[in-house]
PDB file of C-alpha atoms in Angstrom:
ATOM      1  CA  UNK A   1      88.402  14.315 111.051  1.00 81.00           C
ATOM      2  CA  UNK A   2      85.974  11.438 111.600  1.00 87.00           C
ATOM      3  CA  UNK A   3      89.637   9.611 112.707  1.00 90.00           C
ATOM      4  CA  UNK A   4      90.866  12.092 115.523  1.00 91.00           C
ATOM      5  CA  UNK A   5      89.895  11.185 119.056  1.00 89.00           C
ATOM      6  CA  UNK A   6      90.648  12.281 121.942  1.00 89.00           C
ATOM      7  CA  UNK A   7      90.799  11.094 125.953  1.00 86.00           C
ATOM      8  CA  UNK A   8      89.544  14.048 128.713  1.00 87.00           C
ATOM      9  CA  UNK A   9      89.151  13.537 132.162  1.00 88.00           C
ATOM     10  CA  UNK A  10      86.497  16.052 134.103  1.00 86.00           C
ATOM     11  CA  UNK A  11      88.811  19.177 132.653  1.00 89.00           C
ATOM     12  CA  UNK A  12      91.694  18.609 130.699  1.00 89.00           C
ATOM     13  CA  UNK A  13      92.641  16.605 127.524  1.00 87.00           C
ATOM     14  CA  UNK A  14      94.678  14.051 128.280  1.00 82.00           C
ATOM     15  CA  UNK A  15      95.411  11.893 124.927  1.00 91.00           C
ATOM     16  CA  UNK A  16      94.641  12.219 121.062  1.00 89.00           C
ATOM     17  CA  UNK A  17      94.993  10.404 118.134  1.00 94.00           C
ATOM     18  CA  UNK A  18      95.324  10.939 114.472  1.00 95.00           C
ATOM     19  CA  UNK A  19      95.236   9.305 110.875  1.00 95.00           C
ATOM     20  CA  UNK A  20      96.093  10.797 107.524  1.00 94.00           C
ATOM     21  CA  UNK A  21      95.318   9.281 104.028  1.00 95.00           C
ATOM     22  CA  UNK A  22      98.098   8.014 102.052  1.00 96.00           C
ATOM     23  CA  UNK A  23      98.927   6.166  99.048  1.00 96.00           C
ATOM     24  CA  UNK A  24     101.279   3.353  98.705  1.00 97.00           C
ATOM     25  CA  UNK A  25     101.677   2.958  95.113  1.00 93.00           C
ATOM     26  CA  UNK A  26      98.279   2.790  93.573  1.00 92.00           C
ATOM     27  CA  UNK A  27      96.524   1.362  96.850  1.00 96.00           C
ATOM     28  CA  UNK A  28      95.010   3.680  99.372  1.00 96.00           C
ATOM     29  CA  UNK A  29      95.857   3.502 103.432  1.00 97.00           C
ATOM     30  CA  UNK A  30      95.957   5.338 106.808  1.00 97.00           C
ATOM     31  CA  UNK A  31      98.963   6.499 108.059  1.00 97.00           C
ATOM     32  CA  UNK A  32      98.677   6.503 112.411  1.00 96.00           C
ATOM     33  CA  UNK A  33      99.809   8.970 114.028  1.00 89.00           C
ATOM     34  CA  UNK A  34     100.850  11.052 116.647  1.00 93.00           C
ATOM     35  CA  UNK A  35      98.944   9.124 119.265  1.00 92.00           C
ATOM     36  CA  UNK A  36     100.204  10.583 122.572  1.00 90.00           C
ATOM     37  CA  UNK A  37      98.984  10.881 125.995  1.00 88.00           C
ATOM     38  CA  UNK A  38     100.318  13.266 128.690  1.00 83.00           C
ATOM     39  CA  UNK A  39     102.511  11.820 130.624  1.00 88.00           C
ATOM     40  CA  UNK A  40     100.863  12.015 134.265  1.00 76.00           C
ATOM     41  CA  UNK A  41      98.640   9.641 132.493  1.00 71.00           C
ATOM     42  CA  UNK A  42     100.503   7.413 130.757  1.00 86.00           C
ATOM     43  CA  UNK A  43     100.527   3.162 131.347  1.00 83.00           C
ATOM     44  CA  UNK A  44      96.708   3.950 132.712  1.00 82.00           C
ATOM     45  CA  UNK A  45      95.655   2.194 128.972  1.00 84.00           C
ATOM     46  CA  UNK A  46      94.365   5.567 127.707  1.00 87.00           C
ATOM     47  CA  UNK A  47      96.468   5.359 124.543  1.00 90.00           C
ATOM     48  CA  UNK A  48      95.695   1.618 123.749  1.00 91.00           C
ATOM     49  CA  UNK A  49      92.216   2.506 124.170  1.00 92.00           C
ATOM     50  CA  UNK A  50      92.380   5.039 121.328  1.00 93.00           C
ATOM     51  CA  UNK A  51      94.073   2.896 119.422  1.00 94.00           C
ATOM     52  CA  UNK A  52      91.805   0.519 119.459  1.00 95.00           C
ATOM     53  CA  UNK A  53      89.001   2.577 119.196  1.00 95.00           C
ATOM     54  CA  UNK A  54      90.052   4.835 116.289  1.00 95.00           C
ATOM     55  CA  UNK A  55      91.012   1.209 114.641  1.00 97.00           C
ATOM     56  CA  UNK A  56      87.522  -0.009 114.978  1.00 95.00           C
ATOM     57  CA  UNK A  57      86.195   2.994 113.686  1.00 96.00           C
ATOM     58  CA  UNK A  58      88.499   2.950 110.344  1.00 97.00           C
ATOM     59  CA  UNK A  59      87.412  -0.418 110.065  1.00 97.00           C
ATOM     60  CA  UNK A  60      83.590   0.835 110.253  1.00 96.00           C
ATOM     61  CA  UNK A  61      84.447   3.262 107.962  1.00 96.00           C
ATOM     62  CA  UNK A  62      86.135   1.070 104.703  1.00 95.00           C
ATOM     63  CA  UNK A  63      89.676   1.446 105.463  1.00 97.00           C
ATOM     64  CA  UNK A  64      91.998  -1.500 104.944  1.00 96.00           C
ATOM     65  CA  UNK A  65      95.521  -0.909 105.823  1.00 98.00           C
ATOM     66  CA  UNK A  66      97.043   1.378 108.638  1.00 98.00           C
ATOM     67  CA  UNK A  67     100.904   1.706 108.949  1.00 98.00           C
ATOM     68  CA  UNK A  68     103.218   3.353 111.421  1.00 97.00           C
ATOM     69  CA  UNK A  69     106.108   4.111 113.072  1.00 97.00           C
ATOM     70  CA  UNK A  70     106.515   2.866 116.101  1.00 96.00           C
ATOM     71  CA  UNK A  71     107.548   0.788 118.931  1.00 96.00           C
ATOM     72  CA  UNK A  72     106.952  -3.467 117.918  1.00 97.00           C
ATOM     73  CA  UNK A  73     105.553  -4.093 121.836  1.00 96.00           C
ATOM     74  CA  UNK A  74     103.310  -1.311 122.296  1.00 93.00           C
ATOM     75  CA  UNK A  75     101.471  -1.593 118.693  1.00 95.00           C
ATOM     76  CA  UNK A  76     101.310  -5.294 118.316  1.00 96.00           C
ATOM     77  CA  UNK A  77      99.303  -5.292 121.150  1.00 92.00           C
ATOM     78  CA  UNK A  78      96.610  -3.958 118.646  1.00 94.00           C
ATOM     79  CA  UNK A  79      97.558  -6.456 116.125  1.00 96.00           C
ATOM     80  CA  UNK A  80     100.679  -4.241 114.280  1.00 98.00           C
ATOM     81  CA  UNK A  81     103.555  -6.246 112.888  1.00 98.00           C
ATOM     82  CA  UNK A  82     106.331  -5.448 110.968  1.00 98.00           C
ATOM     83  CA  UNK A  83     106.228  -4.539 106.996  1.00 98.00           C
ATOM     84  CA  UNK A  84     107.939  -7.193 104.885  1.00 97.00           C
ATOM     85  CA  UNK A  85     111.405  -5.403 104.700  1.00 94.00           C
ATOM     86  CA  UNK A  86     111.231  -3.401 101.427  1.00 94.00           C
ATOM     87  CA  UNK A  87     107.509  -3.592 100.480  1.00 97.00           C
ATOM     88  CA  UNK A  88     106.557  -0.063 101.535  1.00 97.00           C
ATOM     89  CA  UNK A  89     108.801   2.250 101.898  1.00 95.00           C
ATOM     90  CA  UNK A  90     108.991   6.437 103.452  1.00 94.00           C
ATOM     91  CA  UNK A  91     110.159   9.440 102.389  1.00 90.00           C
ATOM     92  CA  UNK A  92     113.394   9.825 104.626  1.00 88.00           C
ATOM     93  CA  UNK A  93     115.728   7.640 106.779  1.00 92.00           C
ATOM     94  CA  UNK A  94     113.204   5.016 109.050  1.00 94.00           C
ATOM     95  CA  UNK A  95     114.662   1.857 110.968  1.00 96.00           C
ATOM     96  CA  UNK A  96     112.523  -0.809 108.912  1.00 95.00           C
ATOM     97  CA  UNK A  97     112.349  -2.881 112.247  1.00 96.00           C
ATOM     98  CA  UNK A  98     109.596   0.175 113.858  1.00 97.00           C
ATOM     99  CA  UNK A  99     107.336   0.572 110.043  1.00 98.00           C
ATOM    100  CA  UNK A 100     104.494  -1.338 111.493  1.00 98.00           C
ATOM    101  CA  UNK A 101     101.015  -2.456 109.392  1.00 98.00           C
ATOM    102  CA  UNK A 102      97.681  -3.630 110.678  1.00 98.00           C
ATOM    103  CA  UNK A 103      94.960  -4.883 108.223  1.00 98.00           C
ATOM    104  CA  UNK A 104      91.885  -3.818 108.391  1.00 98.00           C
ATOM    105  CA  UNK A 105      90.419  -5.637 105.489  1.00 97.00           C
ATOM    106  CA  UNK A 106      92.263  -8.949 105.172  1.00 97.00           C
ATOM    107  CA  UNK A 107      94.721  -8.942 102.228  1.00 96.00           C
ATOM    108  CA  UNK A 108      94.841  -5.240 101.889  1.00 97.00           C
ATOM    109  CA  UNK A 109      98.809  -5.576 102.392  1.00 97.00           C
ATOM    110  CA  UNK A 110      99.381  -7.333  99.640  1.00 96.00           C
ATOM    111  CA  UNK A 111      98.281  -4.516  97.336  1.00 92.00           C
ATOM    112  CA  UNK A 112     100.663  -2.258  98.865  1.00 97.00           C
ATOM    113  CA  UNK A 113     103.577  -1.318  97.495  1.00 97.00           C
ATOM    114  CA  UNK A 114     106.552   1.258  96.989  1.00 96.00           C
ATOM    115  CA  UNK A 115     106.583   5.013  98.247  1.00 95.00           C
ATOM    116  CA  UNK A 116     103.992   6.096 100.731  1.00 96.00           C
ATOM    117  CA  UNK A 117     103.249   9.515 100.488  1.00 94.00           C
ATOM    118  CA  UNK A 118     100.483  12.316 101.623  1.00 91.00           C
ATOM    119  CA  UNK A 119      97.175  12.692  99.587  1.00 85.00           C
ATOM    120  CA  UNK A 120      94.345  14.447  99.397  1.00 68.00           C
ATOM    121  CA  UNK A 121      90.355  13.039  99.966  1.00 54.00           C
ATOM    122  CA  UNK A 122      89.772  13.672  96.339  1.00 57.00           C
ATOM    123  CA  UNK A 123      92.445  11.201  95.189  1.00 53.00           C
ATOM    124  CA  UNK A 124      91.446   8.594  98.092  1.00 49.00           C
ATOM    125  CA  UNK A 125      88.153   8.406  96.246  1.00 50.00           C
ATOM    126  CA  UNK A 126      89.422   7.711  93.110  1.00 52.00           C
ATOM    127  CA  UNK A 127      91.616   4.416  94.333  1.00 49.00           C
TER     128      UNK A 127
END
């Protein structure tokens, strides 16, 4: 929860943005997403500026590593690149070229690796 933002104007909600705590292999990480904004609003910077807030406050908050799917030009504006091909991979079919990674913590890549998958707080605490 301390991860979910959202954008309003004076009445309605316009954007929002999510993380949920994964593992890959035995090293803990975000996983990004949806971020969407409505589209009357969209290329007005409200998504990048969730982005990069929410970032900044994962960062306050310990994380190291965030990954994604997603589009190369719009996320690497925030400093995503692409995963080394194989190093992480998730459940079901995804284009390697769009599984994206931004470190939080310098190095926390490198300590991920294999199967991503869904956990719960409990287990984030133990890693």
């Amino acid at each position: 929860p301390e991860l979910a933002f959202v954008a309003m104007d004076a009445r309605h909600l316009v954007g929002s943005v999510r993380y949920w705590p994964i593992m890959i292999g035995a090293a803990p990480a975000l996983l990004l997403g949806p971020l969407a904004v409505t589209p009357p609003r969209r290329s007005q910077g409200i998504g990048v500026a969730l982005l990069e807030r929410s970032l900044e406050r994962a960062q306050e908050l310990g994380h190291g590593l965030v990954i994604l799917v997603g589009d190369l030009p719009y996320y690497s504006r925030a400093g995503f690149a692409i995963v080394p091909h194989g190093q992480i991979t998730l459940p079901g079919p995804v284009d390697p070229a769009r599984l994206l990674y931004r470190e939080l913590i310098p190095g926390a890549l490198s300590g991920a690796r294999g199967l991503a998958r869904g956990v719960g707080a409990r287990e984030l605490l133990r890693a």
